Short mmCIF file of N, CA and C in Angstrom, two decimals:
data_model
loop_
_atom_site.label_atom_id
_atom_site.label_comp_id
_atom_site.label_asym_id
_atom_site.label_seq_id
_atom_site.Cartn_x
_atom_site.Cartn_y
_atom_site.Cartn_z
N UNK A 1 0.99 -1.15 0.04
CA UNK A 1 0.01 0.06 -0.11
C UNK A 1 1.03 1.30 -0.13
N UNK A 2 0.72 2.22 -0.59
CA UNK A 2 1.71 3.23 -0.79
C UNK A 2 1.36 4.23 0.11
N UNK A 3 1.96 4.44 0.28
CA UNK A 3 2.47 6.08 1.87
C UNK A 3 1.62 7.02 1.83
N UNK A 4 0.67 7.19 2.10
CA UNK A 4 -0.54 8.43 2.17
C UNK A 4 0.24 9.85 2.99
N UNK A 5 0.14 11.13 2.18
CA UNK A 5 0.40 12.09 2.69
C UNK A 5 -0.30 12.66 3.25
N UNK A 6 0.06 13.69 4.67
CA UNK A 6 -0.76 14.24 5.47
C UNK A 6 -1.61 15.28 4.83
N UNK A 7 -2.83 15.49 4.42
CA UNK A 7 -3.89 16.11 4.10
C UNK A 7 -3.15 17.54 3.83
N UNK A 8 -2.37 18.06 4.84
CA UNK A 8 -2.02 19.62 5.23
C UNK A 8 -0.93 19.34 4.15
N UNK A 9 0.18 18.82 4.21
CA UNK A 9 1.39 18.81 3.13
C UNK A 9 1.04 18.55 1.94
N UNK A 10 -0.07 18.51 1.25
CA UNK A 10 -0.35 18.41 -0.04
C UNK A 10 -0.11 20.06 -0.71
N UNK A 11 0.22 19.82 -1.59
CA UNK A 11 0.65 21.38 -2.46
C UNK A 11 -0.22 22.17 -2.88
N UNK A 12 -1.19 21.28 -3.13
CA UNK A 12 -2.20 22.02 -3.84
C UNK A 12 -3.32 22.52 -2.61
N UNK A 13 -3.34 22.09 -1.66
CA UNK A 13 -4.19 22.50 -0.58
C UNK A 13 -3.85 23.75 0.65
N UNK A 14 -1.97 23.63 0.45
CA UNK A 14 -1.50 24.72 1.24
C UNK A 14 -1.33 25.85 0.07
N UNK A 15 -1.48 25.64 -1.05
CA UNK A 15 -1.33 26.99 -1.72
C UNK A 15 -2.71 27.45 -2.12
N UNK A 16 -3.78 26.92 -2.13
CA UNK A 16 -5.23 27.26 -1.96
C UNK A 16 -6.03 27.82 -0.38
N UNK A 17 -5.29 27.41 0.53
CA UNK A 17 -5.08 27.91 1.82
C UNK A 17 -4.29 28.97 2.24
N UNK A 18 -3.32 29.53 1.62
CA UNK A 18 -2.30 30.39 1.62
C UNK A 18 -3.42 31.97 0.56
N UNK A 19 -3.86 31.36 -0.62
CA UNK A 19 -4.93 32.53 -1.11
C UNK A 19 -5.99 32.86 -0.55
N UNK A 20 -6.84 32.07 0.24
CA UNK A 20 -7.77 32.11 1.00
C UNK A 20 -7.40 33.32 2.01
N UNK A 21 -6.16 33.07 2.87
CA UNK A 21 -5.95 33.96 3.48
C UNK A 21 -5.52 35.36 3.00
N UNK A 22 -4.56 35.37 2.15
CA UNK A 22 -4.26 36.46 1.40
C UNK A 22 -5.26 37.07 1.24
N UNK A 23 -6.33 36.82 0.47
CA UNK A 23 -7.65 37.68 -0.11
C UNK A 23 -8.45 37.83 1.33
N UNK A 24 -8.43 37.13 2.47
CA UNK A 24 -9.15 37.68 3.34
C UNK A 24 -8.68 39.00 3.72
N UNK A 25 -7.20 39.10 4.36
CA UNK A 25 -6.32 40.50 4.80
C UNK A 25 -6.91 41.13 3.87
N UNK A 26 -6.40 40.85 2.52
CA UNK A 26 -6.77 42.20 1.58
C UNK A 26 -7.98 42.77 1.15
N UNK A 27 -9.08 41.83 1.87
CA UNK A 27 -10.58 42.10 1.91
C UNK A 27 -10.54 43.28 3.29
N UNK A 28 -9.79 42.76 4.23
CA UNK A 28 -10.12 43.37 5.79
C UNK A 28 -9.59 44.63 5.31
N UNK A 29 -7.99 44.85 4.63
CA UNK A 29 -7.93 45.95 4.79
C UNK A 29 -8.32 47.16 3.51
N UNK A 30 -9.05 46.54 2.79
CA UNK A 30 -9.60 47.13 1.67
C UNK A 30 -10.79 47.92 2.07
N UNK A 31 -11.72 47.40 2.79
CA UNK A 31 -13.01 47.49 3.72
C UNK A 31 -12.53 48.69 4.78
N UNK A 32 -11.30 48.45 5.15
CA UNK A 32 -10.63 49.52 6.57
C UNK A 32 -10.76 50.56 5.37
N UNK A 33 -9.83 50.49 4.70
CA UNK A 33 -9.33 51.94 3.96
C UNK A 33 -10.73 52.51 2.97
N UNK A 34 -11.64 51.81 2.70
CA UNK A 34 -12.75 52.51 2.28
C UNK A 34 -13.82 53.46 3.25
N UNK A 35 -13.84 52.84 4.40
CA UNK A 35 -14.55 53.18 5.53
C UNK A 35 -14.09 54.21 5.79
N UNK A 36 -12.78 54.87 5.70
CA UNK A 36 -11.93 55.89 6.54
C UNK A 36 -12.26 57.14 5.64
N UNK A 37 -12.68 57.06 4.39
CA UNK A 37 -12.66 58.04 3.14
C UNK A 37 -14.11 58.66 3.28
N UNK A 38 -13.80 60.05 3.30
CA UNK A 38 -15.67 60.78 3.40
C UNK A 38 -15.81 60.59 2.05
N UNK A 39 -16.74 60.25 1.77
CA UNK A 39 -17.83 60.13 0.38
C UNK A 39 -17.64 61.49 -0.51
N UNK A 40 -17.80 61.59 -1.86
CA UNK A 40 -18.16 62.21 -2.70
C UNK A 40 -19.89 62.69 -2.88
N UNK A 41 -19.95 64.25 -2.14
CA UNK A 41 -21.29 64.12 -1.94
C UNK A 41 -22.22 64.89 -3.19
N UNK A 42 -23.44 64.47 -3.42
CA UNK A 42 -23.61 65.20 -4.60
C UNK A 42 -23.88 66.80 -4.60
N UNK A 43 -23.67 67.23 -3.31
CA UNK A 43 -23.51 68.78 -3.12
C UNK A 43 -22.34 69.10 -2.20
N UNK A 44 -21.20 69.68 -2.82
CA UNK A 44 -20.38 70.04 -1.50
C UNK A 44 -20.98 70.99 -0.22
N UNK A 45 -21.34 69.95 0.52
CA UNK A 45 -21.37 70.97 1.93
C UNK A 45 -20.86 71.11 2.85
N UNK A 46 -20.39 72.95 3.00
CA UNK A 46 -19.40 73.17 4.10
C UNK A 46 -20.07 72.86 5.09
N UNK A 47 -19.50 72.24 6.12
CA UNK A 47 -20.28 72.37 7.45
C UNK A 47 -19.69 73.60 7.94
N UNK A 48 -18.36 73.86 7.90
CA UNK A 48 -17.80 74.89 8.48
C UNK A 48 -17.89 76.61 8.29
N UNK A 49 -18.77 76.50 7.28
CA UNK A 49 -19.52 77.85 6.86
C UNK A 49 -21.13 77.70 8.00
N UNK A 50 -21.67 76.81 7.34
CA UNK A 50 -23.02 76.54 8.17
C UNK A 50 -22.86 76.89 9.87
N UNK A 51 -22.25 75.72 10.59
CA UNK A 51 -21.60 75.97 11.50
C UNK A 51 -21.26 77.35 12.09
N UNK A 52 -20.70 77.74 11.55
CA UNK A 52 -19.90 79.08 11.43
C UNK A 52 -20.97 80.57 11.67
N UNK A 53 -21.82 80.21 10.70
CA UNK A 53 -23.00 80.96 11.10
C UNK A 53 -24.31 80.78 12.32
N UNK A 54 -23.97 79.86 12.68
CA UNK A 54 -24.53 79.69 13.89
C UNK A 54 -25.55 78.59 13.60
N UNK A 55 -25.59 77.78 12.65
CA UNK A 55 -26.57 76.43 12.63
C UNK A 55 -26.20 75.37 13.30
N UNK A 56 -26.94 75.07 14.26
CA UNK A 56 -27.36 73.68 15.29
C UNK A 56 -27.19 72.50 14.51
N UNK A 57 -26.27 71.50 14.81
CA UNK A 57 -26.68 70.09 13.99
C UNK A 57 -27.70 69.89 13.85
N UNK A 58 -28.86 69.75 15.36
CA UNK A 58 -30.00 68.94 14.99
C UNK A 58 -30.93 70.13 14.35
N UNK A 59 -30.65 71.31 13.60
CA UNK A 59 -31.46 71.97 12.85
C UNK A 59 -31.55 71.14 11.32
N UNK A 60 -30.42 70.75 10.71
CA UNK A 60 -30.46 69.77 9.47
C UNK A 60 -30.67 68.27 10.23
N UNK A 61 -29.60 67.95 10.88
CA UNK A 61 -30.23 66.64 11.01
C UNK A 61 -31.54 66.55 12.48
N UNK A 62 -32.48 66.91 11.98
CA UNK A 62 -33.61 67.05 12.97
C UNK A 62 -34.27 65.92 13.78
N UNK A 63 -33.68 64.45 13.20
CA UNK A 63 -34.58 63.59 14.03
C UNK A 63 -33.50 62.59 15.19
N UNK A 64 -32.06 63.73 15.35
CA UNK A 64 -31.01 63.02 16.18
C UNK A 64 -31.98 62.94 17.69
N UNK A 65 -32.35 64.43 18.13
CA UNK A 65 -32.99 64.45 19.60
C UNK A 65 -34.16 63.50 19.69
N UNK A 66 -34.82 62.78 18.95
CA UNK A 66 -35.76 61.72 19.20
C UNK A 66 -36.11 60.59 18.66
N UNK A 67 -35.38 60.56 17.60
CA UNK A 67 -34.89 58.91 17.19
C UNK A 67 -33.53 58.61 17.29
N UNK A 68 -33.50 57.17 16.89
CA UNK A 68 -32.13 56.45 16.79
C UNK A 68 -31.12 56.80 15.86
N UNK A 69 -31.65 57.19 14.51
CA UNK A 69 -30.88 58.14 13.42
C UNK A 69 -30.88 59.65 13.32
N UNK A 70 -29.43 59.98 13.36
CA UNK A 70 -29.83 61.73 13.00
C UNK A 70 -30.59 62.19 11.96
N UNK A 71 -30.51 61.42 10.96
CA UNK A 71 -31.28 61.73 9.67
C UNK A 71 -30.22 62.58 8.64
N UNK A 72 -30.83 62.88 7.67
CA UNK A 72 -29.79 63.76 6.91
C UNK A 72 -31.08 64.85 6.52
N UNK A 73 -30.31 65.82 6.02
CA UNK A 73 -31.37 67.03 5.84
C UNK A 73 -31.92 67.03 4.44
N UNK A 74 -33.58 67.30 4.25
CA UNK A 74 -34.27 66.89 3.43
C UNK A 74 -33.97 68.41 2.32
N UNK A 75 -34.53 67.94 0.98
CA UNK A 75 -34.24 69.13 0.12
C UNK A 75 -34.82 70.24 0.47
N UNK A 76 -35.96 70.12 1.14
CA UNK A 76 -36.90 71.20 1.67
C UNK A 76 -36.49 71.76 2.64
N UNK A 77 -35.31 71.36 3.65
CA UNK A 77 -34.70 71.99 4.82
C UNK A 77 -33.72 72.48 4.03
N UNK A 78 -33.25 72.18 3.29
CA UNK A 78 -31.73 73.01 2.32
C UNK A 78 -32.38 74.55 1.86
N UNK A 79 -33.46 74.03 0.83
CA UNK A 79 -34.55 74.94 -0.14
C UNK A 79 -34.70 75.95 0.86
N UNK A 80 -35.61 75.64 1.96
CA UNK A 80 -36.16 76.98 2.54
C UNK A 80 -34.76 78.15 3.04
N UNK A 81 -33.76 77.40 3.56
CA UNK A 81 -33.02 78.94 3.65
C UNK A 81 -32.82 79.32 2.06
N UNK A 82 -32.00 78.35 1.68
CA UNK A 82 -31.15 79.02 0.24
C UNK A 82 -32.05 79.36 -0.79
N UNK A 83 -33.41 79.56 -1.18
CA UNK A 83 -33.92 80.11 -1.88
C UNK A 83 -34.03 81.60 -1.61
N UNK A 84 -33.41 81.88 -0.43
CA UNK A 84 -33.48 83.61 -0.01
C UNK A 84 -32.11 84.04 -0.66
N UNK A 85 -31.34 83.23 -0.64
CA UNK A 85 -29.73 83.67 -1.24
C UNK A 85 -29.77 84.09 -2.86
N UNK A 86 -29.67 85.18 -2.87
CA UNK A 86 -29.14 85.38 -4.18
C UNK A 86 -27.55 85.35 -4.36
N UNK A 87 -26.46 84.70 -4.46
CA UNK A 87 -25.76 84.31 -4.75
C UNK A 87 -25.68 83.38 -5.55
N UNK A 88 -25.03 83.30 -6.48
CA UNK A 88 -25.25 82.19 -7.07
C UNK A 88 -23.75 81.37 -7.11
N UNK A 89 -23.88 80.20 -7.13
CA UNK A 89 -22.70 79.10 -7.16
C UNK A 89 -22.95 78.15 -7.75
N UNK A 90 -22.43 77.31 -8.53
CA UNK A 90 -22.71 76.06 -8.99
C UNK A 90 -23.56 74.81 -7.80
N UNK A 91 -22.86 75.04 -6.45
CA UNK A 91 -23.63 74.15 -5.45
C UNK A 91 -24.88 74.65 -5.47
N UNK A 92 -25.17 76.03 -5.45
CA UNK A 92 -26.50 76.57 -5.14
C UNK A 92 -27.26 75.89 -6.27
N UNK A 93 -26.80 76.19 -7.37
CA UNK A 93 -27.62 75.57 -8.72
C UNK A 93 -27.97 74.33 -8.60
N UNK A 94 -27.28 73.39 -8.31
CA UNK A 94 -27.48 72.46 -7.73
C UNK A 94 -28.64 71.88 -6.82
N UNK A 95 -28.73 72.51 -5.76
CA UNK A 95 -29.43 72.33 -4.66
C UNK A 95 -30.81 72.93 -5.50
N UNK A 96 -30.52 74.25 -5.94
CA UNK A 96 -31.84 74.63 -6.79
C UNK A 96 -32.54 73.58 -7.83
N UNK A 97 -32.09 72.73 -8.58
CA UNK A 97 -32.46 72.50 -9.28
C UNK A 97 -32.80 70.73 -8.64
N UNK A 98 -32.34 70.35 -7.71
CA UNK A 98 -32.99 69.57 -7.16
C UNK A 98 -34.58 69.68 -6.40
N UNK A 99 -34.71 71.04 -5.82
CA UNK A 99 -35.78 71.86 -5.51
C UNK A 99 -36.56 71.75 -6.77
N UNK A 100 -36.57 72.15 -7.99
CA UNK A 100 -37.09 72.40 -9.32
C UNK A 100 -37.81 71.21 -9.28
N UNK A 101 -37.31 70.39 -9.23
CA UNK A 101 -37.59 68.88 -9.91
C UNK A 101 -38.25 67.68 -8.49
N UNK A 102 -38.16 68.42 -7.63
CA UNK A 102 -38.91 67.81 -5.94
C UNK A 102 -38.22 66.43 -6.12
N UNK A 103 -36.76 66.44 -5.90
CA UNK A 103 -36.49 65.39 -5.67
C UNK A 103 -35.67 65.33 -4.36
N UNK A 104 -35.52 64.10 -3.91
CA UNK A 104 -34.39 64.44 -2.58
C UNK A 104 -32.98 64.47 -3.31
N UNK A 105 -32.37 65.17 -2.39
CA UNK A 105 -30.81 65.31 -2.24
C UNK A 105 -29.75 64.17 -1.94
N UNK A 106 -30.00 62.97 -2.90
CA UNK A 106 -28.92 61.52 -2.68
C UNK A 106 -27.81 61.61 -1.45
N UNK A 107 -27.83 62.36 -0.30
CA UNK A 107 -26.61 61.95 0.15
C UNK A 107 -26.04 61.00 0.59
N UNK A 108 -24.72 60.94 0.79
CA UNK A 108 -24.58 59.28 0.97
C UNK A 108 -23.87 59.40 2.60
N UNK A 109 -24.77 59.02 3.46
CA UNK A 109 -24.35 59.31 5.24
C UNK A 109 -22.62 58.93 5.34
N UNK A 110 -22.20 59.50 6.08
CA UNK A 110 -20.67 59.45 6.44
C UNK A 110 -20.39 58.56 7.87
N UNK A 111 -21.00 58.65 8.76
CA UNK A 111 -21.31 57.85 9.97
C UNK A 111 -21.93 56.46 9.92
N UNK A 112 -21.56 55.40 9.06
CA UNK A 112 -21.93 54.46 9.54
C UNK A 112 -21.77 53.42 10.25
N UNK A 113 -22.53 53.01 10.80
CA UNK A 113 -22.52 51.52 11.89
C UNK A 113 -23.02 50.43 10.86
N UNK A 114 -22.24 49.29 11.38
CA UNK A 114 -22.67 47.87 10.78
C UNK A 114 -23.98 47.56 11.16
N UNK A 115 -24.52 46.75 10.65
CA UNK A 115 -26.14 46.25 11.03
C UNK A 115 -26.07 45.74 12.32
N UNK A 116 -25.33 45.22 12.74
CA UNK A 116 -25.18 44.84 14.05
C UNK A 116 -25.16 45.15 15.21
N UNK A 117 -25.12 46.80 14.84
CA UNK A 117 -25.36 48.11 15.78
C UNK A 117 -25.91 48.75 15.76
N UNK A 118 -26.60 49.38 17.04
CA UNK A 118 -27.51 50.06 16.84
C UNK A 118 -27.64 51.47 18.06
N UNK A 119 -26.97 52.47 17.38
CA UNK A 119 -26.73 53.52 18.25
C UNK A 119 -27.77 54.45 18.51
N UNK A 120 -28.08 55.19 19.38
CA UNK A 120 -29.29 55.89 19.55
C UNK A 120 -29.05 57.12 20.11
N UNK A 121 -28.93 58.22 18.95
CA UNK A 121 -28.58 59.56 19.16
C UNK A 121 -29.43 60.08 20.41
N UNK A 122 -30.53 59.68 20.62
CA UNK A 122 -31.77 60.57 21.43
C UNK A 122 -30.84 60.39 23.03
N UNK A 123 -30.91 58.79 23.09
CA UNK A 123 -30.11 58.68 24.46
C UNK A 123 -28.76 59.48 24.66
N UNK A 124 -28.20 59.90 24.16
CA UNK A 124 -26.71 60.67 24.00
C UNK A 124 -27.28 61.87 23.99
N UNK A 125 -27.74 62.62 23.34
CA UNK A 125 -28.36 64.02 23.37
C UNK A 125 -29.07 64.27 24.78
N UNK A 126 -30.36 63.54 25.12
CA UNK A 126 -30.95 64.03 26.05
C UNK A 126 -29.88 63.90 27.43
N UNK A 127 -28.57 63.28 27.28
CA UNK A 127 -27.37 63.36 28.72
C UNK A 127 -26.61 64.77 28.33
N UNK A 128 -26.65 65.10 27.40
CA UNK A 128 -26.12 66.69 27.18
C UNK A 128 -24.83 66.40 26.42
N UNK A 129 -24.62 65.49 26.21
CA UNK A 129 -23.55 65.08 25.00
C UNK A 129 -23.16 65.59 23.81
N UNK A 130 -22.25 66.24 24.04
CA UNK A 130 -22.28 67.23 22.16
C UNK A 130 -22.13 66.12 20.88
N UNK A 131 -22.56 66.68 19.94
CA UNK A 131 -22.08 65.70 18.82
C UNK A 131 -20.83 65.66 18.33
N UNK A 132 -20.11 66.66 18.81
CA UNK A 132 -18.36 67.03 18.64
C UNK A 132 -17.40 65.68 19.24
N UNK A 133 -18.65 65.23 20.67
CA UNK A 133 -17.88 64.25 21.10
C UNK A 133 -17.25 63.00 20.62
N UNK A 134 -18.49 62.61 19.12
CA UNK A 134 -18.60 61.53 18.71
C UNK A 134 -17.95 61.75 17.24
N UNK A 135 -18.44 62.68 16.34
CA UNK A 135 -18.11 62.98 15.29
C UNK A 135 -16.82 64.43 14.88
N UNK A 136 -16.33 64.46 16.15
CA UNK A 136 -15.59 65.74 16.00
C UNK A 136 -15.69 66.88 15.54
N UNK A 137 -15.00 67.80 15.01
CA UNK A 137 -14.92 68.98 15.04
C UNK A 137 -15.59 69.60 14.44
N UNK A 138 -16.90 69.46 13.71
CA UNK A 138 -17.39 69.60 12.65
C UNK A 138 -17.21 70.99 11.93
N UNK A 139 -16.94 72.21 13.05
CA UNK A 139 -17.16 73.69 12.81
C UNK A 139 -15.77 73.65 12.22
N UNK A 140 -14.80 72.73 11.85
CA UNK A 140 -13.57 72.92 11.77
C UNK A 140 -13.44 71.96 10.08
N UNK A 141 -14.35 71.21 9.96
CA UNK A 141 -14.26 70.53 8.49
C UNK A 141 -14.95 71.31 7.69
N UNK A 142 -14.25 71.13 6.48
CA UNK A 142 -14.86 71.37 5.27
C UNK A 142 -15.92 70.70 5.02
N UNK A 143 -15.56 69.24 5.04
CA UNK A 143 -16.56 68.10 4.82
C UNK A 143 -16.86 67.40 5.61
N UNK A 144 -17.66 66.66 5.86
CA UNK A 144 -17.35 65.98 7.33
C UNK A 144 -17.04 64.40 7.00
N UNK A 145 -16.33 64.23 7.81
CA UNK A 145 -15.54 63.15 7.68
C UNK A 145 -15.69 62.06 9.22
N UNK A 146 -15.42 60.87 8.70
CA UNK A 146 -15.50 59.76 9.12
C UNK A 146 -14.57 59.84 10.47
N UNK A 147 -14.92 59.57 11.72
CA UNK A 147 -13.79 59.74 12.83
C UNK A 147 -13.15 58.24 12.72
N UNK A 148 -11.93 58.64 13.26
CA UNK A 148 -10.99 57.02 13.10
C UNK A 148 -11.05 56.35 14.81
N UNK A 149 -10.80 55.30 14.85
CA UNK A 149 -10.75 55.05 15.96
C UNK A 149 -12.41 54.67 16.86
N UNK A 150 -13.29 54.98 16.23
CA UNK A 150 -14.80 54.51 17.10
C UNK A 150 -14.85 53.72 17.13
N UNK A 151 -14.68 52.40 18.09
CA UNK A 151 -14.93 51.07 17.35
C UNK A 151 -15.57 50.91 19.30
N UNK A 152 -15.90 49.88 19.56
CA UNK A 152 -16.25 49.16 20.43
C UNK A 152 -16.11 49.69 22.14
N UNK A 153 -14.65 49.42 21.73
CA UNK A 153 -13.67 49.62 22.86
C UNK A 153 -13.70 51.21 23.13
N UNK A 154 -14.36 51.98 21.83
CA UNK A 154 -13.71 53.72 22.68
C UNK A 154 -15.34 53.63 22.70
N UNK A 155 -16.39 53.01 22.84
CA UNK A 155 -17.62 53.40 22.94
C UNK A 155 -18.23 52.84 25.05
N UNK A 156 -17.00 51.64 24.65
CA UNK A 156 -16.90 51.51 26.53
C UNK A 156 -16.41 52.28 27.36
N UNK A 157 -15.46 52.72 26.81
CA UNK A 157 -14.13 53.70 27.55
C UNK A 157 -15.31 55.27 27.76
N UNK A 158 -15.53 55.84 26.61
CA UNK A 158 -16.68 56.56 27.06
C UNK A 158 -17.68 56.42 28.30
N UNK A 159 -18.21 55.16 28.22
CA UNK A 159 -19.47 55.10 28.95
C UNK A 159 -18.84 54.52 30.45
N UNK A 160 -17.73 54.20 30.51
CA UNK A 160 -17.27 54.15 31.83
C UNK A 160 -16.38 55.20 32.87
N UNK A 161 -16.11 56.21 31.56
CA UNK A 161 -15.56 57.79 31.88
C UNK A 161 -16.65 58.09 32.41
N UNK A 162 -17.45 58.17 31.53
CA UNK A 162 -19.07 59.32 31.65
C UNK A 162 -19.91 58.60 33.21
N UNK A 163 -20.13 57.79 33.39
CA UNK A 163 -20.88 57.34 34.24
C UNK A 163 -20.40 55.69 34.65
N UNK A 164 -19.49 56.02 35.55
CA UNK A 164 -18.98 54.67 36.30
C UNK A 164 -19.51 53.52 37.32
N UNK A 165 -20.62 54.55 37.57
CA UNK A 165 -21.77 53.97 38.58
C UNK A 165 -22.75 52.84 38.05
N UNK A 166 -23.10 53.28 36.32
CA UNK A 166 -23.96 52.42 35.78
C UNK A 166 -23.45 51.76 34.94
N UNK A 167 -21.73 51.34 35.12
CA UNK A 167 -21.10 51.18 34.11
C UNK A 167 -21.41 49.07 33.69
N UNK A 168 -21.69 48.87 34.68
CA UNK A 168 -22.35 47.68 34.34
C UNK A 168 -23.46 47.61 33.34
N UNK A 169 -24.58 48.40 33.76
CA UNK A 169 -25.30 48.19 32.64
C UNK A 169 -25.12 49.24 31.20
N UNK A 170 -24.33 49.82 31.29
CA UNK A 170 -23.65 50.59 29.75
C UNK A 170 -23.13 49.92 29.12
N UNK A 171 -22.33 48.62 29.89
CA UNK A 171 -21.79 47.43 29.00
C UNK A 171 -22.17 46.19 28.92
N UNK A 172 -23.49 46.22 29.18
CA UNK A 172 -24.49 45.32 28.52
C UNK A 172 -24.31 44.70 26.99
N UNK A 173 -23.97 43.70 26.47
CA UNK A 173 -24.16 43.93 24.62
C UNK A 173 -25.30 44.26 24.06
N UNK A 174 -26.22 43.51 24.92
CA UNK A 174 -27.50 44.58 24.61
C UNK A 174 -28.05 45.72 24.15
N UNK A 175 -27.06 46.22 24.63
CA UNK A 175 -27.76 47.86 24.65
C UNK A 175 -27.23 48.14 23.55
N UNK A 176 -26.40 47.86 23.01
CA UNK A 176 -26.09 47.95 21.37
C UNK A 176 -26.12 46.96 20.67
N UNK A 177 -26.21 46.14 20.95
CA UNK A 177 -26.23 44.85 19.90
C UNK A 177 -27.55 44.39 19.96
N UNK A 178 -28.75 44.57 19.21
CA UNK A 178 -29.90 44.01 18.90
C UNK A 178 -30.32 43.93 17.91
#
């Protein structure tokens, strides 16, 4: 009877497993890089200008105080202010076109959580936590950017720092993963 070679020593299997591992690592790195860049928006929205003029985050992201999602501004919300501005710019022309065609602006969300995570803006805003705590100093950003390092460890660290006596409840997995 021929001496059989161990399964893990077969060259075809070794090469195949190596390729699978390399592809998984490449996919992970690619996904990480793609999620850390801000997407091109349909209208270049200068957050720094609007915040500098006194607009509050919750004016444009109006569902944050009462809902789980902060929401994105509607065409009507933007056009309600900008129809009164006579200054012409390519960006305002784009907004006018969306408004005239009664179309929603196809904003691309920047702060996206995976499907298995449920973040509730209402709970955080009701405690007086500023938007900048998680989203960075948007007043200094021309374009909203995803913030690096916002992961489960970061959230748990914040929960422990802000409410150490309630940390057992605030570290319960079911609080965010449901």
